[in-house]
Short mmCIF file of C-alpha atoms in Angstrom, two decimals:
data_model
loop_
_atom_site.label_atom_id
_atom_site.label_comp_id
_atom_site.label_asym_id
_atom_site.label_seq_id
_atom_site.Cartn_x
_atom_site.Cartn_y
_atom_site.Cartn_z
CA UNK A 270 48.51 -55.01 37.79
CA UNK A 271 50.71 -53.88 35.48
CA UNK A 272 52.29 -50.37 35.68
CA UNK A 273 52.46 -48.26 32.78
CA UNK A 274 54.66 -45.00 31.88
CA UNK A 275 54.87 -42.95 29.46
CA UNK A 276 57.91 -40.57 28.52
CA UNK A 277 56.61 -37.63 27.52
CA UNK A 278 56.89 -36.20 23.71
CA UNK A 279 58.70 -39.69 22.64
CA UNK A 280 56.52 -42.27 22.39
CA UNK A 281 58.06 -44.18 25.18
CA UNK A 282 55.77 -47.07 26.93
CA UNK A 283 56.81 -49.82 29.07
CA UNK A 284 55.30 -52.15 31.46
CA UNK A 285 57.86 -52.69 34.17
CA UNK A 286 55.95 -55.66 35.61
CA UNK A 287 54.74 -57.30 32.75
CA UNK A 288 57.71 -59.56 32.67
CA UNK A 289 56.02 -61.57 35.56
CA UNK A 290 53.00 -61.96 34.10
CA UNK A 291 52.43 -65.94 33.94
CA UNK A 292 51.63 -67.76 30.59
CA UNK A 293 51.29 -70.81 28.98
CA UNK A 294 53.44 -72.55 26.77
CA UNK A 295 51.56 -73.54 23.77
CA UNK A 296 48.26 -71.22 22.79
CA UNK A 297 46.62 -68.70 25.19
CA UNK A 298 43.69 -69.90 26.39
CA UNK A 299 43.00 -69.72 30.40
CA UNK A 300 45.94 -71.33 33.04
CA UNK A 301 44.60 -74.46 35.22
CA UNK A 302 46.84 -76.17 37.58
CA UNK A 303 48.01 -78.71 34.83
CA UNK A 304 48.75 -76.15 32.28
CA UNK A 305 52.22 -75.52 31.59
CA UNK A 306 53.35 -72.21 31.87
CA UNK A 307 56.96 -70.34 31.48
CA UNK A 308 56.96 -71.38 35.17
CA UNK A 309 56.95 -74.54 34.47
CA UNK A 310 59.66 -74.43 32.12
CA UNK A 311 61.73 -72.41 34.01
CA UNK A 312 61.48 -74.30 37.72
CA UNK A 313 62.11 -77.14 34.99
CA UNK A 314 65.30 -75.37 33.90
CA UNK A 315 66.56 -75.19 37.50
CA UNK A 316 66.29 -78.45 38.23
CA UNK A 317 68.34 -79.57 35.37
CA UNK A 318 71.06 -77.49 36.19
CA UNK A 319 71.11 -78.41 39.40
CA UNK A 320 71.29 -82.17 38.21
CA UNK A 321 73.94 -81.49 35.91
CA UNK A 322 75.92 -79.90 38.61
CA UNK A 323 75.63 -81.70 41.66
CA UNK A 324 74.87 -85.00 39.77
CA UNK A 325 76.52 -85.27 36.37
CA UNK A 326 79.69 -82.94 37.26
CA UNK A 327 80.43 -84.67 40.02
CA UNK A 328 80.59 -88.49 38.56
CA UNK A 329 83.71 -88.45 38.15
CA UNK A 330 84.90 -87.87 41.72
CA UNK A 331 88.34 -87.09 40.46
CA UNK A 332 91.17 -86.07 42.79
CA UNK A 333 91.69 -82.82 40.92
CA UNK A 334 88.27 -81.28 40.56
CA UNK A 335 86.59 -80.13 36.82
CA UNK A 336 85.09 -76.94 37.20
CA UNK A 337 81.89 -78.16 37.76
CA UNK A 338 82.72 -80.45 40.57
CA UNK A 339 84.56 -77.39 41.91
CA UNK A 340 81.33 -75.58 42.26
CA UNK A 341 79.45 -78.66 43.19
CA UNK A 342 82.12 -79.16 46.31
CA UNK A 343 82.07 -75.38 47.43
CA UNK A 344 78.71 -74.97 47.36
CA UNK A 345 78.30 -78.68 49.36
CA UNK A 346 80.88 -77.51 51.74
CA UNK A 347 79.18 -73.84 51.91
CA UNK A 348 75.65 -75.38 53.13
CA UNK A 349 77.28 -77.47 55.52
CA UNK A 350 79.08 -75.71 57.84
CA UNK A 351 76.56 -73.23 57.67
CA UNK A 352 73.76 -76.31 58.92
CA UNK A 353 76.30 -77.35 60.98
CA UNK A 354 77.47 -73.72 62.41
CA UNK A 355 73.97 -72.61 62.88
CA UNK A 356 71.49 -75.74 63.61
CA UNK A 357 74.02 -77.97 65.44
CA UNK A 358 75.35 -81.49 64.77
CA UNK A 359 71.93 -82.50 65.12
CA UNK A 360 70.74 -80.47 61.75
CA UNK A 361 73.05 -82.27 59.71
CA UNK A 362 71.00 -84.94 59.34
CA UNK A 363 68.56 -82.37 57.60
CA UNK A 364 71.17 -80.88 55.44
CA UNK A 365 69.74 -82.50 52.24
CA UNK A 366 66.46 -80.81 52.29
CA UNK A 367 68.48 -77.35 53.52
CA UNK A 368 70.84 -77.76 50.41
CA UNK A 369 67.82 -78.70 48.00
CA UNK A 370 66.64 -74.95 49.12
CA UNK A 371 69.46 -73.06 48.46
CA UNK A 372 70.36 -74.84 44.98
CA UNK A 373 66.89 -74.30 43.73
CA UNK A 374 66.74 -70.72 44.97
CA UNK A 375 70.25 -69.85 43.39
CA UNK A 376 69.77 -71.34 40.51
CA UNK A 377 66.21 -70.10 39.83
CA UNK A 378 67.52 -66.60 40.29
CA UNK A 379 70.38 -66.79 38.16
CA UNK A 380 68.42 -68.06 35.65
CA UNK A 381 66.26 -65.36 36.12
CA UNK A 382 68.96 -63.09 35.00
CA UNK A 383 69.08 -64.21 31.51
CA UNK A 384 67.15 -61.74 28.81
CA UNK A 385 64.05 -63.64 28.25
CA UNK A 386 64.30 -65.70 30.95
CA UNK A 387 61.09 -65.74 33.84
CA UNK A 388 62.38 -65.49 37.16
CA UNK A 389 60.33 -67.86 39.46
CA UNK A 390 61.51 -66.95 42.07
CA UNK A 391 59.67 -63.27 42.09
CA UNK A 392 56.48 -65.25 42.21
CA UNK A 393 54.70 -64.96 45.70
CA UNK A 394 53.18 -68.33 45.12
CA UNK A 395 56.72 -70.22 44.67
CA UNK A 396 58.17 -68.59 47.72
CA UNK A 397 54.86 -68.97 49.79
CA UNK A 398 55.25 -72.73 48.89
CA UNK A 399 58.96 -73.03 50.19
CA UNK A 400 58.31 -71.27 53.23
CA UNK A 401 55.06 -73.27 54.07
CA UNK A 402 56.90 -76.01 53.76
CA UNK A 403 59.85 -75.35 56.35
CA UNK A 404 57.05 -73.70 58.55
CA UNK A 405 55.32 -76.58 58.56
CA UNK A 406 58.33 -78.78 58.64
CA UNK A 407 59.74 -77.52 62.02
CA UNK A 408 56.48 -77.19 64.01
CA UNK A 409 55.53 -81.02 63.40
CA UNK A 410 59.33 -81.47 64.33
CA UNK A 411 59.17 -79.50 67.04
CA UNK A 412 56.12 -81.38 68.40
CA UNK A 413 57.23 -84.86 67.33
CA UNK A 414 60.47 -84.66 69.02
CA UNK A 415 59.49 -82.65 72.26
CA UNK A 416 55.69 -83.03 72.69
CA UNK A 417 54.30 -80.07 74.87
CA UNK A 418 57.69 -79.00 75.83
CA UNK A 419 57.96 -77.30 72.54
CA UNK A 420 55.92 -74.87 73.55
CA UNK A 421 58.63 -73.46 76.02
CA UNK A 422 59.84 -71.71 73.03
CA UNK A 423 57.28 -69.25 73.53
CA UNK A 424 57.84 -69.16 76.83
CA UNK A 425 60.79 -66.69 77.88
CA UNK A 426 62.34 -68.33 80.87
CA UNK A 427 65.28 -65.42 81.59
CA UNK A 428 62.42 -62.60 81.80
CA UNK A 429 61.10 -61.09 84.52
CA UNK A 430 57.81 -62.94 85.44
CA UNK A 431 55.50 -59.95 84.81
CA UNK A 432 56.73 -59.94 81.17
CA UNK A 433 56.66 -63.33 80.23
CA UNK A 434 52.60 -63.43 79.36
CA UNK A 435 53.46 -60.29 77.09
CA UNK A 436 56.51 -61.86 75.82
CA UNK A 437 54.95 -65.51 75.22
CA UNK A 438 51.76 -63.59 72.97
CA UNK A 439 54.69 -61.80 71.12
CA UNK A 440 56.95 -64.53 70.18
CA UNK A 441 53.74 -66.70 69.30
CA UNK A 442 52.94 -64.04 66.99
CA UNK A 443 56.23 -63.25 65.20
CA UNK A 444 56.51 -67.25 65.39
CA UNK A 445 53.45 -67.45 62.86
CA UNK A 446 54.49 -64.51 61.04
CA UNK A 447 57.67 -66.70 60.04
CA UNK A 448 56.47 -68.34 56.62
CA UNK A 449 55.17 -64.91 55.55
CA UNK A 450 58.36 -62.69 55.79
CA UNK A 451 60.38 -65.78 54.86
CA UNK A 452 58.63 -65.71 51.21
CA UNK A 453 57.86 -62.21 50.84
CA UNK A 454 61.45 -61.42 51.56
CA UNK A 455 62.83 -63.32 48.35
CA UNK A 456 59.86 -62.53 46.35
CA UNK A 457 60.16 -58.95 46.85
CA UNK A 458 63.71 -58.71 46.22
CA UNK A 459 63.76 -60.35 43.31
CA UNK A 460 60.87 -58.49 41.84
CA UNK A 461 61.78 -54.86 42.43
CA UNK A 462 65.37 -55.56 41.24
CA UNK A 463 64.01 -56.82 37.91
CA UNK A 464 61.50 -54.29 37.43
CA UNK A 465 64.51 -51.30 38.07
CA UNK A 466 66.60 -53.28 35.28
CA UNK A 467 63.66 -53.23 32.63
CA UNK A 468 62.78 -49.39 33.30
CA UNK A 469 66.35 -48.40 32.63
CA UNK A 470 66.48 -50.89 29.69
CA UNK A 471 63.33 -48.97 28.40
CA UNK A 472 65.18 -45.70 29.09
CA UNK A 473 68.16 -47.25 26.77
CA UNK A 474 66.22 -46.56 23.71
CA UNK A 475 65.99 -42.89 24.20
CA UNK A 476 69.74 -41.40 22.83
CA UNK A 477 70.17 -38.33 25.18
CA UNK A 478 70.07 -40.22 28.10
CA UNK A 479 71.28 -43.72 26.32
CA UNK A 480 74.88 -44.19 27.76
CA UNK A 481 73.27 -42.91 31.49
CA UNK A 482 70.86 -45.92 31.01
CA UNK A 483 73.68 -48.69 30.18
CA UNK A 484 75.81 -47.39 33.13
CA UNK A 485 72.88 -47.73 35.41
CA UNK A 486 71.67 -51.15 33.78
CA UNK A 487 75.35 -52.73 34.67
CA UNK A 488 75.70 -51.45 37.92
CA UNK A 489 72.17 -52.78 38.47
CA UNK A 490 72.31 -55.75 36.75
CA UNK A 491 76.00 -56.60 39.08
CA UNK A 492 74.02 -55.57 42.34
CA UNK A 493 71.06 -58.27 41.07
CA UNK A 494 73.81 -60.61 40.35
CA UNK A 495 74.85 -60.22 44.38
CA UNK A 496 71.08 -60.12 45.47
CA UNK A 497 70.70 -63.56 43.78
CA UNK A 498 72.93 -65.12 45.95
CA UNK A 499 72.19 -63.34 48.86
CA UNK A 500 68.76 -64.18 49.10
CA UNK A 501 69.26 -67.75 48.36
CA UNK A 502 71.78 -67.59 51.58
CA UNK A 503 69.37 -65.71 53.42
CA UNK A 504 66.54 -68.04 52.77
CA UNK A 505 68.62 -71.30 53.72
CA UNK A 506 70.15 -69.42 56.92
CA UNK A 507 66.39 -68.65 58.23
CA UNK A 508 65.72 -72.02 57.57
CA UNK A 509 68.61 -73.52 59.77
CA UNK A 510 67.40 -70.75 62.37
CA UNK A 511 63.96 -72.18 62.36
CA UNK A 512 64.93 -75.96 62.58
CA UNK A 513 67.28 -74.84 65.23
CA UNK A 514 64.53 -73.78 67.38
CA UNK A 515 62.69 -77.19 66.47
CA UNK A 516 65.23 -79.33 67.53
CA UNK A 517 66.81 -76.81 70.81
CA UNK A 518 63.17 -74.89 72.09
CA UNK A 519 65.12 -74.96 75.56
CA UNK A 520 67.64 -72.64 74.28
#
């Protein structure tokens, strides 16, 4: 539901959250799950930038680097020590899925900070779909690489026996509690940032408190610019957290 204020004796409306509101393309008749929306276009748009850095701006493979294989290379290198660091030599041979995350995530929320853009990222059903996924991932992992013994996860070993039981029903709660906080985390992030930035652009308009507005809307706008890539990180990082318990329960 869209919020709504109004500035009183000026005029002023704005609808903070309308800019998540999802729409189709071409006409506006209802949305069906084959309708393409600004969604569409702009999960579209992150793909091909993804593909033109990872893919065409690293053809070349020259000794000196282009710019774009420059940021192809450090964000390759980036993901994998941080697969490596935090899942083990054994995640490695996961990384690709791992660095498919974080370029998607990055790139949709950059993208997202374009005027006119759609950030797809602030959406709860994209997120919810990501984290499903690596939820889902890691438990058939889990099982399909230590039977029943993954359940020792949930088991607390280290504890005094009395507490175990207790401790087994928590972590087998906060264990399925995983893919929600893992997607409302980005989604609400990059939603409430977004909204701030369009109520101070809104405020912009009125000239007593004009050059207040811009200040705010830059220091905002650099803070969203470190959010983006923070989130991104912190979504891959649970990730490599999650398949570390997969593939180490014992630990």
């Amino acid at each position: 539901m869209a919020s709504e204020a109004q500035a009183e004796g000026t005029g002023l409306v704005f609808h903070p959250m309308d800019q998540f509101i999802v729409k189709p393309l071409f006409g506006d008749g209802p949305i069906h799950w084959y309708t393409p929306t600004n969604v569409t276009l702009w999960m579209f748009l992150a793909i091909v930038v993804i593909t033109l850095t990872l893919v065409v701006g690293t053809r070349g493979r020259a000794v000196v680097p282009s710019r774009s294989q420059s940021v192809a290379e450090l964000a390759y290198g980036f993901v994998y020590r941080m697969v490596e660091d935090v899942a083990g030599k054994d995640g490695l041979r996961y990384f690709p899925y791992i660095m498919t995350l974080f370029m998607f995530i990055v790139c949709s929320n950059f993208l997202g900070l374009l005027p006119m853009s759609f950030t797809t990222t602030s959406h709860i059903a994209v997120t919810g779909v990501m984290a499903a996924a690596v939820f889902l991932g890691v438990t058939v992992l889990g099982f399909a690489l230590h039977g029943v013994s993954f359940l020792k996860l949930f088991w607390i070993g280290a504890a005094p026996l009395a507490l175990r039981p207790v401790l087994a029903v928590i972590e087998i709660i906060s264990y399925f509690v995983r893919p929600v906080s893992h997607s409302i985390r980005l989604a609400g992030n990059m939603m409430a940032g977004h909204a701030v930035i369009k109520v101070f652009a809104t405020f912009a308009a009125v000239a007593v408190i004009s050059p207040l507005s811009i200040l705010a809307i830059t220091a905002i706008y650099a803070l969203e610019t470190l959010v983006s890539f923070i989130q991104a990180y912190v979504f891959a990082i649970l990730t490599c957290v999650y398949l570390r318990d997969a593939l180490h329960p014992h630990h």
